[in-house]
Coordinates of C-alpha atoms in Angstrom, one line a residue:
X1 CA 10.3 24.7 5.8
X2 CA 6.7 24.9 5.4
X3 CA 6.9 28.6 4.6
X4 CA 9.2 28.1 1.9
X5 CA 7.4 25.3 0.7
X6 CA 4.0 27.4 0.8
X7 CA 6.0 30.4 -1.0
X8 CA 7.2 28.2 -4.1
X9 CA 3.1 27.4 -4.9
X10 CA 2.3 30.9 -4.4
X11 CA 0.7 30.3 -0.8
X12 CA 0.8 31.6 2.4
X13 CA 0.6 30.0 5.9
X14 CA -2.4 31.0 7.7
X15 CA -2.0 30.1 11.4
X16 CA 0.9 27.5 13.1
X17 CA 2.1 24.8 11.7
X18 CA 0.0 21.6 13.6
X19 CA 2.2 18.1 14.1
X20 CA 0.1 15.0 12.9
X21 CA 2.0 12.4 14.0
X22 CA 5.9 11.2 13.5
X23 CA 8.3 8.2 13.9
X24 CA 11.8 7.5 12.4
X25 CA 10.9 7.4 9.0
X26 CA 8.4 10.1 8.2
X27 CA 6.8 13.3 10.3
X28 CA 3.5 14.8 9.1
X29 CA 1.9 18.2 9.7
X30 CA -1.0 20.3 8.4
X31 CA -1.1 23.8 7.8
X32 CA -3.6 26.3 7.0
X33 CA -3.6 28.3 3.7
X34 CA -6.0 30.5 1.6
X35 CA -6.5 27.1 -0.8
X36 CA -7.6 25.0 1.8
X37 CA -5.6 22.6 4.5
X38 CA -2.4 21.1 3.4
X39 CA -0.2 18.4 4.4
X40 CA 3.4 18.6 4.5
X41 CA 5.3 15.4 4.8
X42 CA 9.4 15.1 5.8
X43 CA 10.4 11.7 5.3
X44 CA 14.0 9.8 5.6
X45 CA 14.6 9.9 1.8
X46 CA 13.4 12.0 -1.2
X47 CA 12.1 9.6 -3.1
X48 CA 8.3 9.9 -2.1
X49 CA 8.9 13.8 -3.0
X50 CA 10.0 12.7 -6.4
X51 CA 7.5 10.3 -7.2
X52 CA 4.8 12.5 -5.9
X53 CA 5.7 15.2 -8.1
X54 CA 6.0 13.0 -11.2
X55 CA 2.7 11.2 -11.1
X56 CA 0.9 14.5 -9.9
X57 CA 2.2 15.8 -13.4
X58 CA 1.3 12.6 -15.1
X59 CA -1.7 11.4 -13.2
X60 CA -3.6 14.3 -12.5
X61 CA -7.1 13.2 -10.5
X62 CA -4.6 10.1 -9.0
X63 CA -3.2 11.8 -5.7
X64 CA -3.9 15.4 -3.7
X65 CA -2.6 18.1 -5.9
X66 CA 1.3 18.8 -5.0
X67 CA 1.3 22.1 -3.9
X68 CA 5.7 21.6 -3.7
X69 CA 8.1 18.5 -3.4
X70 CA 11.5 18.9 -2.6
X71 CA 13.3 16.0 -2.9
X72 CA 17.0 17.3 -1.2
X73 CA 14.5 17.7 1.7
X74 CA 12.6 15.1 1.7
X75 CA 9.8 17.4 2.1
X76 CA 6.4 17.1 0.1
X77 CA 3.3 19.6 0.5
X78 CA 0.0 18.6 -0.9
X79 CA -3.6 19.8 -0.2
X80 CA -5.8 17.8 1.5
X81 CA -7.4 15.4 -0.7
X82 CA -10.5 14.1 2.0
X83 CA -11.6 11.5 4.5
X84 CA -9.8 8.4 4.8
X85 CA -11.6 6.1 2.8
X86 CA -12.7 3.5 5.5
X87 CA -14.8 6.6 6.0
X88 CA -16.7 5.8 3.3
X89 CA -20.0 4.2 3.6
X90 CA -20.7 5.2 -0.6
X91 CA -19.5 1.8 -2.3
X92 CA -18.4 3.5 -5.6
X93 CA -16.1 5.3 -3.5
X94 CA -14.1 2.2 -2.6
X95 CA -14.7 1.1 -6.2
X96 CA -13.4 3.9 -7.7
X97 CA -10.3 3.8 -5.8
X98 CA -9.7 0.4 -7.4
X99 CA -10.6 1.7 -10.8
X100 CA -7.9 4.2 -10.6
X101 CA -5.4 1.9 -8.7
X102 CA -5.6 -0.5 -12.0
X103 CA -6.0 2.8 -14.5
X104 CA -2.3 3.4 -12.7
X105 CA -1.1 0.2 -13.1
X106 CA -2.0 -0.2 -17.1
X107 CA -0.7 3.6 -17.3
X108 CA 2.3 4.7 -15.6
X109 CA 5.8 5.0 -17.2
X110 CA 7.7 2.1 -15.4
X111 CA 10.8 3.7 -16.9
X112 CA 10.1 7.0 -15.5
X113 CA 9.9 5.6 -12.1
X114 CA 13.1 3.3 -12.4
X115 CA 14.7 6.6 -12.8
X116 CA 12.9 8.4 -10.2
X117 CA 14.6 5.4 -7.4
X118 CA 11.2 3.0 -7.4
X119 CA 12.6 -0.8 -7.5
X120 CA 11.5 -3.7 -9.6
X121 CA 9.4 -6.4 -7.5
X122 CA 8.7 -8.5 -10.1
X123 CA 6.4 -12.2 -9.1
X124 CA 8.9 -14.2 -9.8
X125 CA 11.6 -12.8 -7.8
X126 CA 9.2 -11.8 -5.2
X127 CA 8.0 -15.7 -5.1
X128 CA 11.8 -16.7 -4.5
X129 CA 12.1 -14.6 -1.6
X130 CA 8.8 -15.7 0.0
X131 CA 9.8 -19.0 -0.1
X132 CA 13.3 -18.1 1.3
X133 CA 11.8 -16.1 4.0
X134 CA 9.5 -18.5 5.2
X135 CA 12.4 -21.2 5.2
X136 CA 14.1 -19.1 7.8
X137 CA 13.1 -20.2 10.5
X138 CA 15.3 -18.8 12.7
X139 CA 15.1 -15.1 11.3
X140 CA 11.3 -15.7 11.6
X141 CA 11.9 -16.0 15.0
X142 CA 13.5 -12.7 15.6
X143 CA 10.5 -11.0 14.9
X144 CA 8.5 -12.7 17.9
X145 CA 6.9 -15.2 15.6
X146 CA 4.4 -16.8 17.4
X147 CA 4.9 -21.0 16.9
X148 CA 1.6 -21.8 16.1
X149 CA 1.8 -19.3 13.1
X150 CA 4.7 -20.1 11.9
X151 CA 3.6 -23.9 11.7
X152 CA 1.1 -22.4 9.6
X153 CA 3.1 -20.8 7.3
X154 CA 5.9 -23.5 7.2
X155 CA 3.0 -26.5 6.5
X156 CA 1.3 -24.1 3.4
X157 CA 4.7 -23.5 1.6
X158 CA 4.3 -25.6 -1.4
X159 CA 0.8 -24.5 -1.8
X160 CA 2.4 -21.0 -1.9
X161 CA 4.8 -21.7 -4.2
X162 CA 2.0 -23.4 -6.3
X163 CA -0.4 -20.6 -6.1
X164 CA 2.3 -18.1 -7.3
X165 CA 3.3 -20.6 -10.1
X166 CA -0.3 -20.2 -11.3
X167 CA -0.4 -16.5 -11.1
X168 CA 2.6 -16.2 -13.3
X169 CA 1.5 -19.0 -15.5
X170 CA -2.0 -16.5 -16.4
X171 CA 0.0 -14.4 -17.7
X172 CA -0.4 -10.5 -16.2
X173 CA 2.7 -8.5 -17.0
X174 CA 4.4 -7.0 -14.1
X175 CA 2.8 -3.2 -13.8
X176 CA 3.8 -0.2 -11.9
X177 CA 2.6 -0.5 -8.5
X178 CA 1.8 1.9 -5.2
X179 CA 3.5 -0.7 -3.1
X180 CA 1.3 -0.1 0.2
X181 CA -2.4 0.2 -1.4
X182 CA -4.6 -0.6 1.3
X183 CA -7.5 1.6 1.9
X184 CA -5.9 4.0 4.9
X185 CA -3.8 5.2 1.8
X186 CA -6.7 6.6 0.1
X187 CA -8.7 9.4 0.4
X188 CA -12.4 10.3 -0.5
X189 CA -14.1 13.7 -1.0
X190 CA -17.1 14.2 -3.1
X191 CA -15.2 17.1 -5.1
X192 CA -12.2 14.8 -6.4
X193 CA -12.9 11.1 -5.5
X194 CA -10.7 8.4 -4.5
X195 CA -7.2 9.6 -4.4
X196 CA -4.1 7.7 -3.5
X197 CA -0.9 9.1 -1.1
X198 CA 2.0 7.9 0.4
X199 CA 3.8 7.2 -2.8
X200 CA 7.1 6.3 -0.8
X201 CA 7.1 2.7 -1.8
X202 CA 6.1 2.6 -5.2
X203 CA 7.1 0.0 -7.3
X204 CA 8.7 0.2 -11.0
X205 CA 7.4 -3.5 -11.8
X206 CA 5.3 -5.9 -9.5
X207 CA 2.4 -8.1 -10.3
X208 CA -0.8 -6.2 -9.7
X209 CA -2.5 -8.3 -7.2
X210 CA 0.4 -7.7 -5.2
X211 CA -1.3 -3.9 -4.9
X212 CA -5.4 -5.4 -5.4
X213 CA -4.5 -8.2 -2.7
X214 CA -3.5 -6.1 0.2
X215 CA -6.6 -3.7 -0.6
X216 CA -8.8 -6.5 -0.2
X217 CA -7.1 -8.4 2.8
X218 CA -6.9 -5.2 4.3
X219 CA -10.6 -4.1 3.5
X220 CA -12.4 -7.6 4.4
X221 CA -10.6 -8.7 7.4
X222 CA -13.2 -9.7 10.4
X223 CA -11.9 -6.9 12.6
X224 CA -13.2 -4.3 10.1
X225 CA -16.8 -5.6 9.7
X226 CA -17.8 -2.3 11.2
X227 CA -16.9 -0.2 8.4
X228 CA -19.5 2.0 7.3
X229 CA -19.7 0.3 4.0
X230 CA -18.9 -3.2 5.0
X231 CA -22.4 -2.4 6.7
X232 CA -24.5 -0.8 3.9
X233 CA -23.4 -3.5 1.0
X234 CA -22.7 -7.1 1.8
X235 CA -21.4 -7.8 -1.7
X236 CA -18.8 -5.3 -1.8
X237 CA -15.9 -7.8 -2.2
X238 CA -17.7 -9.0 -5.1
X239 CA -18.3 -5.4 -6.6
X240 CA -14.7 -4.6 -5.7
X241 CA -13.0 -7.4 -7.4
X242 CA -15.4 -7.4 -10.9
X243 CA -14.7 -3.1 -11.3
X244 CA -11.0 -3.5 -11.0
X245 CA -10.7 -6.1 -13.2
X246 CA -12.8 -4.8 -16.2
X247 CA -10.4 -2.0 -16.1
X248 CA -7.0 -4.3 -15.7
X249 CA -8.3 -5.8 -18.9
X250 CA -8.5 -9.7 -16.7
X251 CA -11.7 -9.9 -16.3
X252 CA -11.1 -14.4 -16.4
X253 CA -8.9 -13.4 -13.2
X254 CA -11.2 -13.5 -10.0
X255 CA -10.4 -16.7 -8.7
X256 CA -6.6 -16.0 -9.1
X257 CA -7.0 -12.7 -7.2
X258 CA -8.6 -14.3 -4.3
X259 CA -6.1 -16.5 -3.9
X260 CA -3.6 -14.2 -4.3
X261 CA -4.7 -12.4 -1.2
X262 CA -2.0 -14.2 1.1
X263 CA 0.4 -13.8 -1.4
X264 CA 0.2 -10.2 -1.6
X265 CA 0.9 -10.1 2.3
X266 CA 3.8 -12.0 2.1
X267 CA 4.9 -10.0 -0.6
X268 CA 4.4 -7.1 2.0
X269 CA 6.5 -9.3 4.5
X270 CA 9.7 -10.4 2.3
X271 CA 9.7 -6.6 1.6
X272 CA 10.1 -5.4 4.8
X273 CA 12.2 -8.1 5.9
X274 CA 14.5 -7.2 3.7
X275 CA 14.2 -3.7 4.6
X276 CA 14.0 -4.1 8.1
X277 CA 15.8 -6.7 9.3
X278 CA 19.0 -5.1 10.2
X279 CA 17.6 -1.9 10.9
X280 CA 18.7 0.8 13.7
X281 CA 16.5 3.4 14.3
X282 CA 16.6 5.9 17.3
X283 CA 15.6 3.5 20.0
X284 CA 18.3 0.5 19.9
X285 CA 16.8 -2.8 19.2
X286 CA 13.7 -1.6 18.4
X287 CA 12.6 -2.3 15.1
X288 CA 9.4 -1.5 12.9
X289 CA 7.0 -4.6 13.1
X290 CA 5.6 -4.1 9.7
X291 CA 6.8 -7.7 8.5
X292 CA 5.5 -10.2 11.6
X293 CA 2.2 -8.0 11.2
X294 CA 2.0 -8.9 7.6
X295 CA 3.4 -12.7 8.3
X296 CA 0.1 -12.8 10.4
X297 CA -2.3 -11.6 8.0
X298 CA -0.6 -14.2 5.5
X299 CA -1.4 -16.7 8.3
X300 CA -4.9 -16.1 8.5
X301 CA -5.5 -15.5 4.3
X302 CA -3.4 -19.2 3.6
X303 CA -6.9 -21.2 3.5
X304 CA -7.4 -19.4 0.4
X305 CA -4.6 -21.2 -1.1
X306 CA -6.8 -24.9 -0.5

């Protein structure tokens, strides 16, 4: 696959073909060409090949260049676009990957995506199935739930229901979104910048701090203190938040995003609940974890809400 791949952007493999890393619903490699390293990614569906290969025509400087997708194989090839960003220590690295995560959001043609498979998550609907998820307790339960954090969820679900009414109630349209935007899906080099990948779960309409509030909780949580630029600037958060939201165009909005940090994980968590709830991969009974991970986070973020 990768040859043919290689052979439709004019490229040839230099060397094998080196596995990354693979579960049920994606395998990645890296091969060697005369352009540089390149990633090719074979996921369960098509649709990250499609959406790849519309904003890389679209969005140029938003993602690695797309060497070739091909959707009927799931198969994407891109060239390498960096370091993970976590790598970072240069704050205006991590800042421009906001910039461009809101120039994306203001930009992007939700109708081009609604046709290209990416759903509509709008806050609303996404608050109704929050609050319906964290009613369940017993589905909550099926995913190992421990009791003391769902007592914490459970005792914080009117303030969540609250804090999304006030999120709506500013105003912010419902924007295209990446749908997973934390900062292990963003790359850094000198030579292009902050670049986004793993398009597989981008969204046709969400609220935007559903996107902003997972970059954050993922960025500032205590276990990642030792980041290289958690360490070199101690008001990043405050840098981060002010740069995305002069380009948003919500500058008022800082106080709503902060709060809106649980609410993006639990956005994460009804997601994937609904996604994964039911699922059967290769191992019977074994399910990904994605949304008690998530209900966690949420757990941790709810003092926010206060």
């Amino acid at each position: 696959m990768a040859d043919g791949l290689l052979k439709t952007a004019g490229l040839t493999r230099q060397g094998e073909v080196e596995w990354h890393s693979a579960h049920d619903l994606t395998a990645t490699h890296t091969v060697s060409t005369e352009a540089g390293r390149a990633w090719l990614n074979v996921s369960e569906t098509g649709q990250e090949a499609a959406l790849s290969a519309h904003l890389g025509a679209c969005h140029p400087g938003l993602l690695p260049p797309v060497l070739a997708a091909d959707p009927a194989r799931c198969a994407l090839l891109t060239l390498d676009g960096g370091e993970l960003l976590d790598s970072a220590s240069d704050p205006q690295a991590w800042i421009q990957a906001l910039e461009r995560l809101a120039g994306f959001q203001r930009s992007a043609d939700a109708a081009a995506l609604v046709g290209l498979g990416a759903l509509g998550l709008p806050l609303t609907e996404m608050a109704e199935r929050v609050d319906a998820l964290l009613g369940e307790t017993a589905a909550l339960q099926t995913w190992g739930l421990a009791a003391e954090t769902l007592t914490t969820l459970q005792d914080a679900r009117s303030r969540i229901r609250a804090a999304f009414s006030d999120l709506h109630g500013h105003g912010l349209p419902n924007l295209p979104a990446h749908g997973d935007a934390h900062p292990r899906n963003a790359l850094y080099s000198p030579a292009r910048g902050a670049l986004r990948f793993d398009w597989s779960e981008a969204a046709s309409a969400a609220h935007p701090f559903m996107d902003a509030g997972w970059f954050l909780a993922f960025a500032l949580h205590p276990g990642r203190e030792g980041l290289p630029v958690r360490q070199a600037v101690p008001d990043l958060p405050q840098r981060l938040v002010t740069a995305y939201l002069r380009v948003l165009g919500a500058p008022d909005a800082a106080p709503l995003l902060w709060r809106a940090l649980p609410l993006a994980l639990l956005h994460r968590a009804a997601v994937y609940d609904r996604t994964f709830r039911t699922w059967t991969g290769t191992v019977p009974g074994v399910r990904p974890n994605y949304t008690p991970y998530y209900l966690r986070l949420a757990a941790r973020e709810v003092a926010r809400l206060t």
